[in-house]
Amino acid sequence: MTATIERKPSKRRASAPRGPRESLVSRTMAMAVMGIASLYFLVPLWWLFVSATKTRSDFTTTAPLWFADFALFDNIGALFAYRDGVFLRWLGNSALYAGAGALIATLLAAMAGYAMAKYTFRGRELLFNIVLGGVLVPATALALPLFLLFSQIEATNTFWSVFLPSLVSPFGVYLSRIFAAASVPDELIEAARIDGAGEVRTFFTVGTRLMAPALVTIFLFQFVAIWNNFFLPLIMLRDEELFPVTLGLFVWNSQVSQIPDIRALVIVGALLSIIPLIIAFLSLQRFWQSGLANGGLK
Amino acid sequence: MSHKKAIAVFIVPFGVLFTVFYVVPIGYAIYQSLFVLERDGTFGAARQVFGGLSQYIAVFQNAAYWESIGRVLLFGVVQVPIMLGLALLLALLLDSPLVRGSKYFRLLFFAPYAVPSVIAAIMWGFLYSPNLSPFSAVTGSIDFLSASSVLWSIANVVTWVYVGYNMLIIYSALLAIPQEIYEAARLDGASQARIAWSIKIPLVVPALVLTGIFSIIGTLQLLAEPQVFQSFTSAVTSTFTPNLTIYSTASVPNISLAAAMSVVLAIATFILSFTVLKLTQRRTAS
């Protein structure tokens, strides 16, 4: 047991004492599991990427997992040109539904969660429990009654019929409360009060800063929830101009049997619709991972 | 000192939207479910009349609806343990000193979560199709889109999307365990597998319960994947899952019956999640 362990000690294990050296067999087996899992998760995405670069004839005649003539940019051009660029419109719609929706939802949830963590008031626990119950209500269960309500006021098939319901994030309130209780010290709020800052101003200057990892986490997960939401737009929207990208691609995919050429557009469109989310997760990972680790699991 | 005004400023915006878009729709669904459609003769105009609980009797007599609930329960009993087991295994491996480059594996396994269900289903639909699939050797001998296997093909899509997400939640819980807890076990010469089994898994049970409950909710609410698969195979009927049944009932249109079905489904979801929560709480307490 004198041989040095070659792994570079990671930060969090640097101080841990060294136990018995892990056997080569268990290390190999662990890496084998990792390798197989990597293939399982990556191969479909790889196939999507490779397929999106192919011409229509190469798609069915060449090896599915390797490149043929590289026509990705032609395909993207064709996708953007199809039916006066309706796909770009869908991407823009999704960005607006998910971006603006998640931003407002995060702000509202943070304010409510902060208030429940930092102030005592009558009915606080009751309110929190009702919101927690809301976490368990699935979005699809709300879609049909929302449709009925919006039809009563003749507001279905509008931007607002999809946008407004997405501003509510009960899970965000839950996460904000836990995070605010753990990371915003009462002394700081007290100090701000002595300096003469109002309660609301204190929240925006002190509270939001300390809650930042939770806010990024709430924003990202709400963003994904709205971006992925399918049932609500499916039953609310008739007008293609208002579609988010998921609904648009769904409609195209169900037309493949009548318009076979559309299949290539579905594949390129699917690839493009994934990229914004991957970028968002990668660029913000530092924040949301610590938000998950510290807040969500009490 | 009272901060009533500030509290109102913080709570009211969320409270109003929560009431309008959560509480009111639930109340409205219950209200709607108490009506029935009545027609004067076969072709007469339909009108809504109060019917008490008669829609609920209709729901209980609706065989297709219960078949669809049975189908997703079967789906959940198989898929949820496989998915969470896989997520737990990968999280434990990432957290163990056996694996190098865990940061990259973590992001790689999580990547499918960025793929919307609709897109994942379209993608896997192509992968399953015998003439388009890169795995034609497999799809040539097994028909993934046949009536007997399509449920499990959908299970694979759901697993593919959500393993990484669940893994990350469990992994975050593992990171929160203080390292000192392992010291004694290591000095005693316990293997990584032993440490995982006896120390780590019991400590991440709350995270497993959380992911389990979200998975149960997700299972009962299956919609996007089977809806997409309808364009790849005729094996997915319009009453394949409860939500598809509700959707097709609502488009008949029989809004009241669909509302009653929604209420029954929401109650079933709630009871199931609540039961899981209580059962696991009792076990960890003892």
Coordinates of C-alpha atoms in Angstrom, one line a residue:
Chain A
M1 CA 0.0 0.0 0.0
T2 CA 2.9 2.4 -0.4
A3 CA 2.4 3.0 -4.1
T4 CA 1.2 6.5 -4.6
I5 CA -2.3 7.0 -6.0
E6 CA -2.0 8.7 -9.3
R7 CA -5.3 10.5 -9.3
K8 CA -5.0 14.2 -9.0
P9 CA -6.7 14.9 -5.7
S10 CA -9.7 17.1 -6.3
K11 CA -10.2 20.1 -4.1
R12 CA -12.9 18.6 -1.9
R13 CA -11.0 15.4 -1.2
A14 CA -7.6 17.0 -0.7
S15 CA -7.9 16.8 3.1
A16 CA -9.5 13.4 3.3
P17 CA -7.3 10.6 4.5
R18 CA -6.3 8.0 2.1
G19 CA -8.0 4.7 2.6
P20 CA -7.1 1.5 1.0
R21 CA -6.1 1.9 -2.7
E22 CA -9.0 1.2 -5.0
S23 CA -8.3 -1.9 -6.9
L24 CA -7.6 -1.8 -10.7
V25 CA -10.6 -4.1 -11.2
S26 CA -13.1 -1.8 -9.6
R27 CA -11.7 1.3 -11.3
T28 CA -11.9 -0.4 -14.7
M29 CA -15.4 -1.5 -14.1
A30 CA -16.4 2.0 -13.0
M31 CA -14.9 3.5 -16.1
A32 CA -16.6 0.9 -18.2
V33 CA -20.0 1.8 -16.8
M34 CA -19.2 5.5 -17.5
G35 CA -18.2 4.6 -21.1
I36 CA -21.4 2.7 -21.8
A37 CA -23.6 5.4 -20.2
S38 CA -21.8 8.0 -22.3
L39 CA -22.6 6.1 -25.5
Y40 CA -26.2 5.7 -24.5
F41 CA -26.6 9.4 -23.9
L42 CA -24.5 10.7 -26.8
V43 CA -25.2 8.5 -29.7
P44 CA -28.7 9.8 -30.4
L45 CA -27.5 13.4 -30.3
W46 CA -24.5 12.5 -32.5
W47 CA -26.9 10.8 -35.0
L48 CA -29.1 14.0 -35.0
F49 CA -26.1 16.2 -35.7
V50 CA -24.7 13.9 -38.4
S51 CA -28.2 13.6 -40.0
A52 CA -28.7 17.3 -40.0
T53 CA -25.5 17.8 -42.1
K54 CA -26.7 15.4 -44.9
T55 CA -28.4 16.0 -48.2
R56 CA -31.8 14.5 -48.6
S57 CA -30.5 11.6 -50.7
D58 CA -27.5 10.9 -48.5
F59 CA -29.8 10.7 -45.5
T60 CA -31.2 7.3 -46.5
T61 CA -28.2 5.9 -48.5
T62 CA -25.1 6.6 -46.4
A63 CA -23.9 5.4 -43.0
P64 CA -26.2 6.9 -40.5
L65 CA -23.5 7.6 -37.9
W66 CA -21.0 9.2 -40.1
F67 CA -20.8 12.3 -42.4
A68 CA -21.4 12.3 -46.1
D69 CA -21.5 15.6 -48.2
F70 CA -21.6 18.3 -45.6
A71 CA -24.8 20.2 -46.3
L72 CA -25.6 21.5 -42.9
F73 CA -25.7 25.2 -43.9
D74 CA -27.8 24.5 -47.0
N75 CA -30.2 22.6 -44.8
I76 CA -30.4 25.5 -42.3
G77 CA -30.9 27.9 -45.2
A78 CA -33.7 25.7 -46.5
L79 CA -35.3 25.5 -43.1
F80 CA -35.2 29.2 -42.6
A81 CA -36.6 29.9 -46.0
Y82 CA -39.5 27.3 -45.8
R83 CA -42.9 29.0 -45.6
D84 CA -41.5 32.5 -45.3
G85 CA -39.2 31.7 -42.4
V86 CA -41.9 30.4 -40.0
F87 CA -39.3 28.4 -38.1
L88 CA -37.4 31.5 -37.2
R89 CA -40.6 32.9 -35.9
W90 CA -41.1 29.8 -33.8
L91 CA -37.6 30.1 -32.3
G92 CA -38.3 33.7 -31.5
N93 CA -41.6 32.8 -29.9
S94 CA -40.0 30.2 -27.7
A95 CA -37.3 32.6 -26.7
L96 CA -39.9 35.1 -25.7
Y97 CA -42.2 32.7 -23.9
A98 CA -39.4 31.0 -22.1
G99 CA -37.0 33.9 -21.6
A100 CA -39.3 36.7 -20.5
G101 CA -41.6 34.1 -18.8
A102 CA -38.8 32.6 -16.7
L103 CA -37.4 36.0 -15.8
I104 CA -40.7 37.3 -14.4
A105 CA -41.5 34.0 -12.8
T106 CA -38.1 34.0 -11.0
L107 CA -38.6 37.5 -9.7
L108 CA -42.1 36.9 -8.4
A109 CA -41.1 33.6 -6.8
A110 CA -38.0 35.1 -5.2
M111 CA -40.1 38.0 -3.7
A112 CA -42.7 35.6 -2.3
G113 CA -40.1 33.1 -1.0
Y114 CA -38.0 35.8 0.6
A115 CA -41.0 37.3 2.4
M116 CA -42.0 33.8 3.7
A117 CA -38.4 33.3 5.0
K118 CA -37.7 36.7 6.5
Y119 CA -41.0 37.9 7.9
T120 CA -43.5 36.3 10.2
F121 CA -47.1 37.0 9.4
R122 CA -50.5 35.4 9.9
G123 CA -51.3 32.6 7.5
R124 CA -47.7 32.2 6.4
E125 CA -47.4 28.5 6.9
L126 CA -50.9 27.9 5.4
L127 CA -49.9 29.9 2.3
F128 CA -46.6 28.0 2.0
N129 CA -48.4 24.7 2.3
I130 CA -50.9 25.7 -0.4
V131 CA -47.9 26.7 -2.7
L132 CA -46.2 23.3 -1.9
G133 CA -49.5 21.6 -2.9
G134 CA -49.1 23.6 -6.2
V135 CA -45.7 21.9 -6.8
L136 CA -47.6 18.6 -7.0
V137 CA -50.2 19.8 -9.5
P138 CA -48.9 18.8 -12.9
A139 CA -49.0 21.5 -15.6
T140 CA -50.9 19.2 -17.9
A141 CA -53.8 18.9 -15.3
L142 CA -54.1 22.7 -15.5
A143 CA -54.0 23.0 -19.2
L144 CA -57.6 21.9 -20.0
P145 CA -59.3 24.1 -17.3
L146 CA -57.1 27.0 -18.4
F147 CA -58.3 26.5 -21.9
L148 CA -61.9 26.6 -20.8
L149 CA -61.4 29.7 -18.7
F150 CA -59.6 31.5 -21.6
S151 CA -62.4 30.5 -24.0
Q152 CA -64.9 32.1 -21.6
I153 CA -63.2 35.5 -22.1
E154 CA -62.4 34.6 -25.8
A155 CA -58.6 34.9 -25.2
T156 CA -57.5 31.5 -26.5
N157 CA -55.1 31.5 -29.5
T158 CA -53.3 34.6 -28.1
F159 CA -49.8 35.1 -27.0
W160 CA -51.0 35.8 -23.4
S161 CA -52.9 32.5 -23.1
V162 CA -49.6 30.7 -23.2
F163 CA -47.4 33.4 -21.6
L164 CA -49.3 34.3 -18.5
P165 CA -49.8 30.9 -16.9
S166 CA -46.0 30.3 -17.2
L167 CA -45.3 33.2 -14.8
V168 CA -46.2 31.1 -11.8
S169 CA -43.5 28.8 -10.3
P170 CA -44.5 27.2 -7.0
F171 CA -41.3 25.2 -7.0
G172 CA -39.4 28.6 -7.3
V173 CA -41.2 29.9 -4.2
Y174 CA -40.2 26.7 -2.3
L175 CA -36.6 27.0 -3.4
S176 CA -36.4 30.7 -2.7
R177 CA -37.8 30.3 0.8
I178 CA -35.3 27.6 1.7
F179 CA -32.4 29.5 0.1
A180 CA -33.3 32.9 1.6
A181 CA -33.6 31.3 5.1
A182 CA -30.1 29.8 4.7
S183 CA -28.2 32.5 3.0
V184 CA -29.7 35.9 3.9
P185 CA -28.7 36.7 7.5
D186 CA -31.2 38.7 9.6
E187 CA -28.3 40.9 10.8
L188 CA -27.7 42.2 7.3
I189 CA -31.4 43.1 6.9
E190 CA -31.3 44.8 10.3
A191 CA -28.2 46.8 9.3
A192 CA -29.9 47.9 6.1
R193 CA -32.9 49.0 8.1
I194 CA -30.7 51.1 10.4
D195 CA -29.1 52.7 7.3
G196 CA -32.6 53.7 6.4
A197 CA -33.2 51.5 3.4
G198 CA -36.8 50.4 2.8
E199 CA -37.7 46.7 3.0
V200 CA -38.2 46.4 -0.8
R201 CA -35.0 48.2 -1.5
T202 CA -33.2 45.9 0.9
F203 CA -34.5 42.9 -1.0
F204 CA -33.3 44.2 -4.3
T205 CA -29.9 45.3 -3.1
V206 CA -29.0 42.7 -0.4
G207 CA -31.4 39.8 -0.8
T208 CA -31.2 39.2 -4.5
R209 CA -27.4 39.3 -4.4
L210 CA -27.1 36.6 -1.7
M211 CA -29.8 34.5 -3.3
A212 CA -28.2 34.6 -6.8
P213 CA -27.4 30.9 -7.1
A214 CA -31.0 30.0 -6.2
L215 CA -32.3 32.6 -8.7
V216 CA -30.2 31.3 -11.5
T217 CA -31.4 27.7 -10.7
I218 CA -35.1 28.8 -10.6
F219 CA -34.7 30.8 -13.9
L220 CA -33.1 27.9 -15.7
F221 CA -35.5 25.2 -14.6
Q222 CA -38.5 27.5 -15.3
F223 CA -37.0 28.3 -18.7
V224 CA -36.7 24.6 -19.5
A225 CA -40.3 23.9 -18.2
I226 CA -41.7 26.6 -20.5
W227 CA -39.5 25.8 -23.5
N228 CA -40.6 22.1 -23.2
N229 CA -44.2 22.8 -22.4
F230 CA -46.3 21.2 -25.0
F231 CA -49.8 20.5 -23.8
L232 CA -50.8 24.2 -23.1
P233 CA -49.7 25.6 -26.5
L234 CA -51.2 22.5 -28.2
I235 CA -54.7 23.2 -26.9
M236 CA -54.5 27.0 -26.7
L237 CA -53.0 27.9 -30.1
R238 CA -54.4 27.6 -33.6
D239 CA -52.5 30.3 -35.3
E240 CA -49.1 29.0 -36.5
E241 CA -47.5 32.4 -36.0
L242 CA -47.9 32.0 -32.3
F243 CA -46.4 28.5 -32.0
P244 CA -43.4 27.8 -29.9
V245 CA -40.7 25.7 -31.6
T246 CA -41.8 22.4 -30.0
L247 CA -45.3 22.6 -31.2
G248 CA -44.2 23.7 -34.7
L249 CA -41.9 20.7 -35.1
F250 CA -44.6 18.4 -33.7
V251 CA -47.0 19.6 -36.4
W252 CA -44.4 19.3 -39.1
N253 CA -43.5 15.8 -37.9
S254 CA -47.1 14.7 -38.2
Q255 CA -47.2 15.9 -41.8
V256 CA -44.2 13.8 -42.9
S257 CA -46.4 11.1 -44.4
Q258 CA -48.1 13.7 -46.7
I259 CA -45.0 15.9 -47.4
P260 CA -42.0 13.5 -47.2
D261 CA -39.6 16.4 -48.0
I262 CA -40.4 18.0 -44.7
R263 CA -38.5 15.2 -42.8
A264 CA -35.2 16.8 -43.4
L265 CA -36.5 20.1 -42.0
V266 CA -37.7 18.4 -38.9
I267 CA -34.3 16.9 -38.3
V268 CA -32.4 20.2 -38.8
G269 CA -35.1 22.0 -36.8
A270 CA -34.8 19.6 -33.9
L271 CA -31.0 20.1 -33.8
L272 CA -31.4 23.9 -33.8
S273 CA -34.0 23.8 -31.1
I274 CA -31.7 22.0 -28.6
I275 CA -28.7 24.3 -29.0
P276 CA -30.1 27.3 -27.0
L277 CA -30.8 25.2 -23.9
I278 CA -27.4 23.5 -24.0
I279 CA -25.7 26.9 -24.2
A280 CA -27.8 28.2 -21.3
F281 CA -26.9 25.3 -19.1
L282 CA -23.2 25.3 -20.0
S283 CA -22.7 29.0 -19.5
L284 CA -24.6 29.2 -16.2
Q285 CA -23.5 25.8 -14.7
R286 CA -21.4 27.3 -12.0
F287 CA -24.4 29.1 -10.5
W288 CA -27.2 26.6 -10.9
Q289 CA -25.2 23.6 -9.7
S290 CA -24.4 25.3 -6.4
G291 CA -28.0 26.5 -6.2
L292 CA -29.2 22.9 -6.5
A293 CA -26.7 21.6 -4.0
N294 CA -27.4 24.2 -1.4
G295 CA -31.1 24.8 -1.7
G296 CA -33.2 22.2 -3.2
L297 CA -32.8 19.2 -1.0
K298 CA -33.6 19.9 2.5
Chain B
M1 CA -42.3 47.0 14.0
S2 CA -44.7 45.8 11.4
H3 CA -43.8 45.5 7.8
K4 CA -47.2 44.8 6.5
K5 CA -46.9 46.9 3.4
A6 CA -43.6 45.4 2.4
I7 CA -44.9 41.9 2.9
A8 CA -47.9 42.7 0.7
V9 CA -45.6 44.0 -2.0
F10 CA -43.6 40.8 -1.9
I11 CA -46.5 38.3 -1.7
V12 CA -49.4 39.9 -3.7
P13 CA -48.0 39.6 -7.2
F14 CA -47.2 35.9 -6.9
G15 CA -50.4 35.3 -4.9
V16 CA -52.7 36.9 -7.5
L17 CA -51.1 34.9 -10.4
F18 CA -51.1 31.7 -8.3
T19 CA -54.8 32.2 -7.6
V20 CA -55.7 33.0 -11.1
F21 CA -53.7 30.3 -12.9
Y22 CA -53.6 27.5 -10.3
V23 CA -56.5 27.7 -7.8
V24 CA -59.2 29.1 -10.1
P25 CA -58.6 26.5 -12.9
I26 CA -58.7 23.6 -10.4
G27 CA -62.0 25.0 -9.0
Y28 CA -63.3 25.5 -12.5
A29 CA -62.4 21.9 -13.5
I30 CA -64.4 20.6 -10.5
Y31 CA -67.3 22.9 -11.3
Q32 CA -67.3 21.8 -15.0
S33 CA -67.2 18.2 -14.0
L34 CA -70.6 18.6 -12.3
F35 CA -72.4 19.2 -15.6
V36 CA -73.6 16.9 -18.3
L37 CA -74.4 17.4 -22.0
E38 CA -78.0 16.8 -22.9
R39 CA -79.5 16.6 -26.4
D40 CA -83.0 16.9 -27.6
G41 CA -83.2 13.7 -29.7
T42 CA -80.2 12.4 -31.6
F43 CA -79.4 15.5 -33.6
G44 CA -80.7 18.2 -31.3
A45 CA -78.6 21.1 -30.0
A46 CA -76.5 20.1 -27.0
R47 CA -76.9 22.0 -23.8
Q48 CA -75.2 21.8 -20.4
V49 CA -77.3 20.8 -17.4
F50 CA -76.3 20.2 -13.9
G51 CA -75.7 16.5 -13.4
G52 CA -74.2 16.2 -9.9
L53 CA -71.7 13.4 -9.8
S54 CA -73.0 11.6 -12.8
Q55 CA -69.9 12.4 -14.8
Y56 CA -67.8 10.7 -12.2
I57 CA -70.0 7.6 -12.6
A58 CA -69.3 7.9 -16.3
V59 CA -65.6 8.1 -15.6
F60 CA -65.7 5.0 -13.5
Q61 CA -67.6 3.1 -16.2
N62 CA -65.2 4.3 -19.0
A63 CA -63.1 1.2 -19.7
A64 CA -60.6 2.9 -22.0
Y65 CA -59.8 5.5 -19.4
W66 CA -59.0 2.8 -16.8
E67 CA -57.0 0.8 -19.3
S68 CA -54.9 3.9 -19.9
I69 CA -54.4 4.4 -16.2
G70 CA -53.4 0.8 -15.9
R71 CA -51.0 1.2 -18.8
V72 CA -49.1 4.1 -17.2
L73 CA -49.1 2.4 -13.8
L74 CA -47.4 -0.6 -15.4
F75 CA -45.1 1.8 -17.2
G76 CA -44.2 3.6 -13.9
V77 CA -43.6 0.4 -11.9
V78 CA -41.0 -0.7 -14.4
Q79 CA -39.5 2.6 -15.7
V80 CA -39.3 4.7 -12.5
P81 CA -37.1 2.1 -10.6
I82 CA -34.9 1.5 -13.6
M83 CA -34.4 5.3 -14.2
L84 CA -33.8 6.1 -10.5
G85 CA -31.6 3.1 -10.1
L86 CA -29.5 4.1 -13.0
A87 CA -29.4 7.7 -11.8
L88 CA -28.3 6.6 -8.3
L89 CA -25.6 4.3 -9.7
L90 CA -24.2 7.1 -11.9
A91 CA -24.3 9.6 -9.1
L92 CA -22.5 7.2 -6.7
L93 CA -19.8 6.5 -9.4
L94 CA -19.3 10.2 -10.0
D95 CA -19.0 10.8 -6.3
S96 CA -16.5 7.9 -5.8
P97 CA -12.7 8.2 -6.3
L98 CA -13.0 5.4 -8.9
V99 CA -13.9 7.7 -11.7
R100 CA -11.8 10.3 -13.4
G101 CA -13.1 13.3 -15.3
S102 CA -16.4 13.2 -13.4
K103 CA -17.1 16.9 -14.2
Y104 CA -17.3 16.0 -17.9
F105 CA -19.3 12.9 -17.4
R106 CA -21.7 14.8 -15.3
L107 CA -22.5 17.4 -18.0
L108 CA -22.6 14.7 -20.7
F109 CA -25.2 12.6 -18.8
F110 CA -27.2 15.8 -18.1
A111 CA -27.2 16.9 -21.7
P112 CA -30.4 15.0 -22.8
Y113 CA -32.4 17.0 -20.2
A114 CA -31.9 20.0 -22.5
V115 CA -33.8 18.1 -25.2
P116 CA -37.6 18.9 -25.0
S117 CA -39.7 15.7 -24.7
V118 CA -41.3 16.4 -28.1
I119 CA -37.9 16.6 -29.8
A120 CA -36.6 13.6 -28.0
A121 CA -39.6 11.6 -29.1
I122 CA -39.2 12.7 -32.7
M123 CA -35.5 11.8 -32.6
W124 CA -36.0 8.3 -31.1
G125 CA -38.9 7.8 -33.4
F126 CA -36.5 8.0 -36.3
L127 CA -34.0 5.8 -34.4
Y128 CA -36.6 3.1 -34.0
S129 CA -37.9 3.2 -37.6
P130 CA -36.6 0.1 -39.3
N131 CA -35.6 1.9 -42.6
L132 CA -34.0 5.0 -41.1
S133 CA -32.4 3.7 -37.9
P134 CA -28.6 3.6 -37.6
F135 CA -29.2 0.3 -35.7
S136 CA -30.9 -1.4 -38.6
A137 CA -29.4 -4.8 -37.4
V138 CA -31.5 -4.4 -34.2
T139 CA -34.6 -2.7 -35.6
G140 CA -34.7 -5.2 -38.4
S141 CA -35.3 -8.1 -36.0
I142 CA -37.2 -6.3 -33.2
D143 CA -40.1 -4.0 -34.0
F144 CA -39.8 -1.2 -31.4
L145 CA -43.0 0.4 -32.7
S146 CA -45.3 -2.6 -32.5
A147 CA -48.3 -2.7 -30.1
S148 CA -46.5 -5.0 -27.7
S149 CA -43.3 -3.0 -27.4
V150 CA -44.1 0.7 -28.0
L151 CA -44.8 1.3 -24.4
W152 CA -41.3 0.2 -23.5
S153 CA -39.8 2.2 -26.4
I154 CA -41.5 5.2 -24.9
A155 CA -40.1 4.2 -21.5
N156 CA -36.6 4.3 -23.0
V157 CA -37.2 7.9 -24.4
V158 CA -38.3 9.1 -20.9
T159 CA -35.4 7.3 -19.3
W160 CA -32.9 8.8 -21.7
V161 CA -34.2 12.4 -21.1
Y162 CA -34.5 12.2 -17.3
V163 CA -31.7 10.0 -15.9
G164 CA -29.2 12.9 -16.0
Y165 CA -31.6 15.3 -14.3
N166 CA -32.3 12.8 -11.4
M167 CA -28.7 11.9 -11.2
L168 CA -27.8 15.5 -10.7
I169 CA -30.3 15.9 -7.8
I170 CA -28.9 12.8 -6.1
Y171 CA -25.3 13.9 -6.8
S172 CA -26.0 17.3 -5.2
A173 CA -27.2 15.5 -2.1
L174 CA -24.1 13.4 -2.1
L175 CA -21.9 16.5 -2.3
A176 CA -23.7 17.9 0.8
I177 CA -22.5 15.0 2.9
P178 CA -19.5 16.1 5.0
Q179 CA -16.4 14.1 4.1
E180 CA -15.5 13.3 7.7
I181 CA -18.3 10.8 7.9
Y182 CA -16.3 8.5 5.6
E183 CA -13.1 8.7 7.6
A184 CA -13.8 5.9 10.1
A185 CA -15.0 3.6 7.4
R186 CA -11.9 4.2 5.3
L187 CA -9.6 3.5 8.2
D188 CA -11.5 0.3 8.8
G189 CA -10.7 -0.6 5.2
A190 CA -14.2 -0.4 3.8
S191 CA -14.5 -0.6 0.0
Q192 CA -16.1 2.1 -2.0
A193 CA -19.0 -0.2 -2.7
R194 CA -19.5 -0.8 1.0
I195 CA -19.3 2.9 1.8
A196 CA -21.8 3.6 -0.9
W197 CA -24.2 1.0 0.4
S198 CA -24.0 1.6 4.1
I199 CA -23.4 5.3 4.3
K200 CA -24.1 7.2 1.2
I201 CA -27.4 5.6 0.0
P202 CA -29.2 5.9 3.4
L203 CA -28.1 9.6 3.5
V204 CA -29.6 10.4 0.0
V205 CA -32.9 8.7 0.6
P206 CA -34.7 12.2 0.9
A207 CA -33.3 13.1 -2.6
L208 CA -34.5 9.7 -3.9
V209 CA -38.0 10.3 -2.5
L210 CA -38.1 13.8 -4.1
T211 CA -37.0 12.4 -7.5
G212 CA -39.4 9.4 -7.1
I213 CA -42.4 11.7 -6.5
F214 CA -41.6 13.9 -9.5
S215 CA -41.2 10.7 -11.6
I216 CA -44.6 9.4 -10.5
I217 CA -46.2 12.7 -11.4
G218 CA -44.5 12.7 -14.7
T219 CA -45.5 9.1 -15.5
L220 CA -49.2 9.6 -14.8
Q221 CA -49.1 12.8 -17.0
L222 CA -47.4 11.2 -20.0
L223 CA -48.5 13.0 -23.1
A224 CA -45.9 14.5 -25.5
E225 CA -44.0 11.2 -26.2
P226 CA -47.0 9.0 -27.0
Q227 CA -48.6 11.9 -29.0
V228 CA -45.5 12.2 -31.1
F229 CA -45.3 8.4 -31.6
Q230 CA -48.7 8.4 -33.1
S231 CA -47.1 9.7 -36.3
F232 CA -44.6 6.8 -36.3
T233 CA -46.9 3.9 -35.5
S234 CA -50.6 3.2 -35.3
A235 CA -50.0 1.2 -32.1
V236 CA -50.4 4.3 -30.0
T237 CA -54.2 4.9 -29.8
S238 CA -56.0 8.1 -28.9
T239 CA -56.6 6.5 -25.4
F240 CA -53.1 5.3 -24.9
T241 CA -52.4 7.3 -21.7
P242 CA -54.8 9.2 -19.4
N243 CA -53.9 12.6 -20.7
L244 CA -54.4 11.4 -24.3
T245 CA -57.8 10.1 -23.3
I246 CA -58.6 13.4 -21.7
Y247 CA -57.4 15.3 -24.7
S248 CA -59.4 13.2 -27.2
T249 CA -62.5 13.4 -24.9
A250 CA -62.2 17.2 -24.8
S251 CA -61.9 17.4 -28.5
V252 CA -65.1 15.3 -29.1
P253 CA -66.1 17.7 -27.4
N254 CA -67.3 16.4 -24.1
I255 CA -65.7 19.0 -21.9
S256 CA -67.5 17.9 -18.7
L257 CA -66.4 14.3 -19.0
A258 CA -62.9 15.4 -19.7
A259 CA -62.9 17.7 -16.7
A260 CA -64.1 14.9 -14.5
M261 CA -61.3 12.7 -15.9
S262 CA -58.8 15.5 -15.1
V263 CA -60.0 15.7 -11.6
V264 CA -59.8 11.9 -11.1
L265 CA -56.3 11.9 -12.5
A266 CA -55.1 14.8 -10.4
I267 CA -56.5 13.1 -7.2
A268 CA -54.9 9.8 -8.2
T269 CA -51.5 11.6 -8.7
F270 CA -51.8 13.3 -5.4
I271 CA -52.7 10.1 -3.5
L272 CA -49.9 8.2 -5.1
S273 CA -47.2 10.9 -4.4
F274 CA -48.5 11.4 -0.9
T275 CA -48.4 7.6 -0.2
V276 CA -44.8 7.4 -1.4
L277 CA -43.9 10.3 0.8
K278 CA -45.5 8.8 3.9
L279 CA -44.2 5.3 3.3
T280 CA -40.6 6.4 2.9
Q281 CA -40.8 8.8 5.8
R282 CA -41.9 6.0 8.1
R283 CA -39.1 3.8 6.8
T284 CA -36.4 6.4 7.4
A285 CA -37.8 7.3 10.8
S286 CA -37.6 3.8 12.1

